[in-house]
Coordinates of N, CA and C in Angstrom, one line a residue:
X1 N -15.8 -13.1 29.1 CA -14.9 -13.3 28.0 C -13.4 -13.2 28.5
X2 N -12.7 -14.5 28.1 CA -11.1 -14.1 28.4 C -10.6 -13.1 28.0
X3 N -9.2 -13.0 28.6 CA -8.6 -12.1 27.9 C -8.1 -12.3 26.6
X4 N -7.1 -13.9 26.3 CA -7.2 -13.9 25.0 C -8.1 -14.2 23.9
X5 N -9.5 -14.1 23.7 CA -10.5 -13.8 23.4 C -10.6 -12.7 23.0
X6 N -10.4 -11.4 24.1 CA -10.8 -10.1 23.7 C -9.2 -9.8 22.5
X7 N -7.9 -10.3 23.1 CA -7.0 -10.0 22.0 C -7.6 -10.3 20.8
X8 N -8.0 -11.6 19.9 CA -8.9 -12.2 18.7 C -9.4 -11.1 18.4
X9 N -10.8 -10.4 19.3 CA -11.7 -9.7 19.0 C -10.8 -8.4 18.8
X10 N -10.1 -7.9 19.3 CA -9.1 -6.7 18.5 C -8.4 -6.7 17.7
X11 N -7.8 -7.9 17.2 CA -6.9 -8.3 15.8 C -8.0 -8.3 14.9
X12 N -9.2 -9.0 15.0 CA -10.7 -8.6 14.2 C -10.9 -7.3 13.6
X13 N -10.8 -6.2 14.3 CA -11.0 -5.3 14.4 C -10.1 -4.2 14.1
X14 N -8.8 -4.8 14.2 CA -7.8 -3.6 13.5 C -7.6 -4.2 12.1
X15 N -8.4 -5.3 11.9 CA -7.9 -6.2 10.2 C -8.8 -4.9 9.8
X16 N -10.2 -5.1 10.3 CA -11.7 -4.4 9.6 C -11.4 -3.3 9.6
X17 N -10.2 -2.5 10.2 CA -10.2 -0.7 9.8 C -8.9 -1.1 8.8
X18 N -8.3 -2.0 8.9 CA -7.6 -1.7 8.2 C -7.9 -2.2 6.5
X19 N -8.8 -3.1 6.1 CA -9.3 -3.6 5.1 C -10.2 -2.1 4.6
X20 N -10.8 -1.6 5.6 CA -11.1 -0.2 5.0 C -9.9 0.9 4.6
X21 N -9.5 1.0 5.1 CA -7.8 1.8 4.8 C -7.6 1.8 3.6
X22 N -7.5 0.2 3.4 CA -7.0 -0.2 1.8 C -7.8 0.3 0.7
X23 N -9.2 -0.4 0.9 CA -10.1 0.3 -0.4 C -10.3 1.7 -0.3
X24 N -9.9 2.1 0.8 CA -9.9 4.2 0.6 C -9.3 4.7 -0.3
X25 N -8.1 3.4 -0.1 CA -6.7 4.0 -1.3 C -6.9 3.6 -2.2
X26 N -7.7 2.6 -2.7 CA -7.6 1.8 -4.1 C -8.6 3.3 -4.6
X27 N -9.7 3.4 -4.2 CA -10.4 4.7 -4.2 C -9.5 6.3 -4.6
X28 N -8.5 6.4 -4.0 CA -7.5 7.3 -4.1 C -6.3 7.5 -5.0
X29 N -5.9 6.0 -5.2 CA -5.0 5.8 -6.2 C -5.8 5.9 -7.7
X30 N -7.6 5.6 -7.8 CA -8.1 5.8 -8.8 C -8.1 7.1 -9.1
X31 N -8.4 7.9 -8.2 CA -8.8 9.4 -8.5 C -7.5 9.8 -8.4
X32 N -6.2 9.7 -8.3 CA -5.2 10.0 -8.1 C -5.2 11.4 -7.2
X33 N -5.4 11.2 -6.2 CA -5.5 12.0 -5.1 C -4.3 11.8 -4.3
X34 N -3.0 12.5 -4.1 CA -2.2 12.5 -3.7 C -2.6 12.8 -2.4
X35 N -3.1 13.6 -2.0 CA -3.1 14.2 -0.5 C -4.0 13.2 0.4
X36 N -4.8 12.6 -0.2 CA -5.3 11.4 0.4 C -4.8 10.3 1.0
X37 N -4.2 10.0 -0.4 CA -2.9 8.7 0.0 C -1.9 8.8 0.9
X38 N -1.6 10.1 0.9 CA -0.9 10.5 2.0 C -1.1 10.5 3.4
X39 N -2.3 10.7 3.5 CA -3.3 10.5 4.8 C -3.5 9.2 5.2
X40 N -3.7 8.4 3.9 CA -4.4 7.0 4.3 C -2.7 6.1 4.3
X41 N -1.7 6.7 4.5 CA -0.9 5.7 4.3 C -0.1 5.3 5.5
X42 N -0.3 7.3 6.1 CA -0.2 7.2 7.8 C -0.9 6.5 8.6
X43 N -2.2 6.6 8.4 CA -3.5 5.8 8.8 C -2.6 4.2 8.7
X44 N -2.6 4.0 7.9 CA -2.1 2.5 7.5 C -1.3 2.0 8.3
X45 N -0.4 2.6 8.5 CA 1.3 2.7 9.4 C 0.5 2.3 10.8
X46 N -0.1 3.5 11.1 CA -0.2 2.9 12.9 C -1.5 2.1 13.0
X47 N -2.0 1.4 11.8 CA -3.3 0.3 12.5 C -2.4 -0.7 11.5
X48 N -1.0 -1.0 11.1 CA -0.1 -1.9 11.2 C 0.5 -2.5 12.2
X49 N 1.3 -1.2 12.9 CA 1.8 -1.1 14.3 C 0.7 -1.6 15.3
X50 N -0.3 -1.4 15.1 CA -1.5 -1.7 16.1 C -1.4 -3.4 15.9
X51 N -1.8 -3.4 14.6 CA -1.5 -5.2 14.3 C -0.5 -6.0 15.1
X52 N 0.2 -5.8 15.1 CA 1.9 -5.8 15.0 C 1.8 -6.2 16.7
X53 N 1.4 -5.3 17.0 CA 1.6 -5.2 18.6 C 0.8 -5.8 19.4
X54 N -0.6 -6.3 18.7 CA -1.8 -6.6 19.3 C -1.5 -8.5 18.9
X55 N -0.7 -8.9 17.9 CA -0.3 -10.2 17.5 C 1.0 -10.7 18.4
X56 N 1.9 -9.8 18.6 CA 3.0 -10.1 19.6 C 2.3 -10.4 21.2
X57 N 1.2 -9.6 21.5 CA 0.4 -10.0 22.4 C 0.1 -11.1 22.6
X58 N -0.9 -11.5 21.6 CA -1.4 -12.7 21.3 C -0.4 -14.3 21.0
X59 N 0.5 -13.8 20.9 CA 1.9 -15.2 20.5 C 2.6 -15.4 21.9
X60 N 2.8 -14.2 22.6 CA 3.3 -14.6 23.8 C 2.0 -14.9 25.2
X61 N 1.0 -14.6 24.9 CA 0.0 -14.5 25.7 C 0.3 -16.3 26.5
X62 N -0.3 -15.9 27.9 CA 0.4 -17.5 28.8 C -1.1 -18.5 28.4
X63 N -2.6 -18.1 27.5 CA -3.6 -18.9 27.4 C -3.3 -18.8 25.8
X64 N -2.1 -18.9 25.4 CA -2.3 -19.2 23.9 C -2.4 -20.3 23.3
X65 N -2.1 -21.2 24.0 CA -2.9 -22.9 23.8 C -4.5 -23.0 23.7
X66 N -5.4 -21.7 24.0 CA -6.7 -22.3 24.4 C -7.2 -21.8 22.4
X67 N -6.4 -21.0 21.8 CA -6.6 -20.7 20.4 C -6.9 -21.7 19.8
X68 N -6.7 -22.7 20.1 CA -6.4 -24.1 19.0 C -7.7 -25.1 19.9
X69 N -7.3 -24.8 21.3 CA -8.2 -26.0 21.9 C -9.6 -25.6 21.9
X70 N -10.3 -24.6 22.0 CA -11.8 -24.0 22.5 C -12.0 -24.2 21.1
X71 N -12.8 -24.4 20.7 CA -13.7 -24.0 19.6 C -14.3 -23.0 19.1
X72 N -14.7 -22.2 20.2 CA -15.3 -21.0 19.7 C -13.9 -20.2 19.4
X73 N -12.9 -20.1 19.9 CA -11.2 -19.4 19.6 C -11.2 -20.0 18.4
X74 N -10.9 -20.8 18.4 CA -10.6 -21.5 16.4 C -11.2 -21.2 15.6
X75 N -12.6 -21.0 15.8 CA -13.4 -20.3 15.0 C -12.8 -18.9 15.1
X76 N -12.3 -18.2 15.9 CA -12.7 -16.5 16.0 C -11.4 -16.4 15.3
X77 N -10.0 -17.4 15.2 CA -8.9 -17.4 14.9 C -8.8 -17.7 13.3
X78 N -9.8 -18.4 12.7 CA -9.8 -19.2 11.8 C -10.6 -17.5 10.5
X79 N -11.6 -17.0 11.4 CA -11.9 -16.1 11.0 C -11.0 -14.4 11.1
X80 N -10.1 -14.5 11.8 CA -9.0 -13.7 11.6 C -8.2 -13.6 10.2
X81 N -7.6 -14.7 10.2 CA -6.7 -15.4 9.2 C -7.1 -15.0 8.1
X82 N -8.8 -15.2 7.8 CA -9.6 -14.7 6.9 C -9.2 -13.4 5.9
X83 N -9.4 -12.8 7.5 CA -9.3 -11.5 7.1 C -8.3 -10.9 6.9
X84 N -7.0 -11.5 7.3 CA -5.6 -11.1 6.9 C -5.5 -11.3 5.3
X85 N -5.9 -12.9 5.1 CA -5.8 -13.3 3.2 C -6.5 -12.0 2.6
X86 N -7.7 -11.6 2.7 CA -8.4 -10.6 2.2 C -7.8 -9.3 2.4
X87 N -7.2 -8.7 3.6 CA -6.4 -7.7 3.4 C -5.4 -7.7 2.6
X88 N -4.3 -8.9 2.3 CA -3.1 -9.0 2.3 C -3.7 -8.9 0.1
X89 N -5.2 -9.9 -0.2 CA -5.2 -9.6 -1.8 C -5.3 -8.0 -2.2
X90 N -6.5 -7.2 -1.2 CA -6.4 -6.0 -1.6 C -5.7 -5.5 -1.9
X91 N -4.2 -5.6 -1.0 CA -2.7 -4.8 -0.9 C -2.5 -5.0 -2.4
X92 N -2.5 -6.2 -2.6 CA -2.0 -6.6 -3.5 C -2.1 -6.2 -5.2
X93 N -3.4 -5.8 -5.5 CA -4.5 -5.1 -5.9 C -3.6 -3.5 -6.2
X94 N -4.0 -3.3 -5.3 CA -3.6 -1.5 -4.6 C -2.1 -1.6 -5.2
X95 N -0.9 -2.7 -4.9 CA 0.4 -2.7 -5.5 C 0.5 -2.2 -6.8
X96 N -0.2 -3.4 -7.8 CA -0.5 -3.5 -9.2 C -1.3 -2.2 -9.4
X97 N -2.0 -1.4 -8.9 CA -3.0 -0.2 -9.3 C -1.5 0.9 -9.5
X98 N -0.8 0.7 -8.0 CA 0.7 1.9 -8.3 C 1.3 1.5 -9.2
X99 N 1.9 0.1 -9.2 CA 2.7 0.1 -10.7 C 2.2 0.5 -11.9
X100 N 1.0 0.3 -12.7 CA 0.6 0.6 -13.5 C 0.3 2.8 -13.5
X101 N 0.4 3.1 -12.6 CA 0.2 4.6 -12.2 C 1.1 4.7 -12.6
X102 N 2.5 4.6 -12.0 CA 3.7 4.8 -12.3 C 4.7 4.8 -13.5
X103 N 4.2 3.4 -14.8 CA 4.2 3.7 -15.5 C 3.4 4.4 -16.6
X104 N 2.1 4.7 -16.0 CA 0.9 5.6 -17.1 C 2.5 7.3 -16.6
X105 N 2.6 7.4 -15.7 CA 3.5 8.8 -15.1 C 4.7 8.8 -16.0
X106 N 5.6 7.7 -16.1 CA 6.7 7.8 -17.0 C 6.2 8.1 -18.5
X107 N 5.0 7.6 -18.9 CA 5.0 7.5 -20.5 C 4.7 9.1 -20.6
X108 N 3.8 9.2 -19.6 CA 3.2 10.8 -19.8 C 4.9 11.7 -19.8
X109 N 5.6 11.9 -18.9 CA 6.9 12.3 -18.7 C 7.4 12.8 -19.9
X110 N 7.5 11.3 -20.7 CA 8.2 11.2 -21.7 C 7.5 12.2 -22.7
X111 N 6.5 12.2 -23.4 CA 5.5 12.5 -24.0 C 5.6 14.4 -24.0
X112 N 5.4 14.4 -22.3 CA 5.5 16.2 -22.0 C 7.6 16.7 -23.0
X113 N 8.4 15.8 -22.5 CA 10.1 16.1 -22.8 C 9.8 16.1 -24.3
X114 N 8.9 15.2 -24.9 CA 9.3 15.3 -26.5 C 8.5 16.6 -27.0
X115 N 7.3 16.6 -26.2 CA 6.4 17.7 -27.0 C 7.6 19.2 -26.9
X116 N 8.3 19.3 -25.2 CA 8.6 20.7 -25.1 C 9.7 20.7 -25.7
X117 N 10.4 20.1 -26.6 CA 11.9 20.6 -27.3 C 12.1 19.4 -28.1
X118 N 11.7 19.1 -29.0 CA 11.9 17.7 -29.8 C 13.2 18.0 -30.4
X119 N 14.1 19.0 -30.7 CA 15.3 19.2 -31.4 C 16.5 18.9 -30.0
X120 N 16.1 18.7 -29.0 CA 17.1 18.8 -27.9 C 16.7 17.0 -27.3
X121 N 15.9 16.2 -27.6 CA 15.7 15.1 -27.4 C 16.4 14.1 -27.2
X122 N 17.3 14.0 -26.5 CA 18.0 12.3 -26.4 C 17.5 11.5 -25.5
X123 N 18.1 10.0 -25.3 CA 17.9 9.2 -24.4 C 19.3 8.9 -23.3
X124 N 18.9 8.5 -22.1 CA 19.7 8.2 -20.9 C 20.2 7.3 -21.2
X125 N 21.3 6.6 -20.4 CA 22.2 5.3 -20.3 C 20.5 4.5 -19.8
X126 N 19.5 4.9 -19.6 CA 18.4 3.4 -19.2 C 17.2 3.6 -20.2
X127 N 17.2 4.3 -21.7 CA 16.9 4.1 -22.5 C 15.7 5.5 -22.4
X128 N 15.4 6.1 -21.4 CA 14.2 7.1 -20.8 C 14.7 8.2 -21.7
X129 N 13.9 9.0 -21.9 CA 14.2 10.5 -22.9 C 14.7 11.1 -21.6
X130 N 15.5 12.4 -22.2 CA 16.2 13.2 -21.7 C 16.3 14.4 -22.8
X131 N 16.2 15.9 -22.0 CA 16.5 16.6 -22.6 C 17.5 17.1 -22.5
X132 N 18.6 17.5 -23.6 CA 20.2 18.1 -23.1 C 19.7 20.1 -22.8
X133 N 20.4 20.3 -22.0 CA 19.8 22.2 -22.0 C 20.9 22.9 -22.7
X134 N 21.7 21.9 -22.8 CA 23.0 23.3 -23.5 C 23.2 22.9 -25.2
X135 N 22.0 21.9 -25.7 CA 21.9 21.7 -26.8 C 21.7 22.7 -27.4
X136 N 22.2 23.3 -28.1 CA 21.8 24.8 -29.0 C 22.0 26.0 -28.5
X137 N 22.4 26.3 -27.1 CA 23.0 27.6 -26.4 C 23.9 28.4 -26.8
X138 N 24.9 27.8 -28.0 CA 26.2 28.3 -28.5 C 25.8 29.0 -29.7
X139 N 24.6 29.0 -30.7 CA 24.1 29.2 -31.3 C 23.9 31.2 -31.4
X140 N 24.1 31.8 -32.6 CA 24.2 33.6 -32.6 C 23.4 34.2 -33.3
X141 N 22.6 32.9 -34.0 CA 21.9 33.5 -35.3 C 21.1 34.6 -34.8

């Protein structure tokens, strides 16, 4: 096996931990498991950097012409690419799972400020509740 061959077969292979990575988190962002995500986001970071570095390989590599010319490379390359689209929809997935988290978090926010002092209740210059604390402090009754 060439060498750039075996690069292919490592970019394969950091996609496939890393396509696992992702659904850990879609996993984690369901259960809302902070300390998970936290784990899997480090995880993430360096089999990025692994990506990252194992592709810079592969772009400057001096047989990177034989990607396109061998057939069995185009295949192995064609099935990379694959796996990038499929990572890149999960993310994508996983994005829309936080935004929607983030605002289930704001409504909840809001919900806790009104329940704990509804007489002290206003809104911010971006329309969000706010509680004032020196609303009613002057008060001797």
């Amino acid at each position: 096996m060439t060498e750039v061959a075996k690069l292919v077969d490592q970019q394969h292979a950091h996609l496939a931990v890393l396509k696992q990575i992702i659904l850990k988190e879609k996993g984690a962002l369901v259960d809302q498991n902070a300390d998970l995500l936290l784990s899997l986001a480090n995880e993430k970071s360096q089999c990025l950097k692994a990506l990252k570095a194992n592709d810079e390989l592969l772009a400057n590599h001096s047989d990177q012409s034989q990607l396109t010319q061998q057939p069995h490379l185009s295949h192995k390359m064609a099935e990379v690419k694959l796996a990038l689209v499929e990572c890149k929809e999960l993310n994508e997935q996983n994005a829309s799972l936080i935004d929607m988290n983030l605002a289930s978090l704001n409504r909840f926010a809001q919900a806790l400020q009104a329940s704990r002092n509804a007489t002290s209740l206003t809104y911010n210059d971006k329309g969000k509740t706010s509680t004032i604390s020196s609303l009613g402090n002057d008060l001797k009754a």
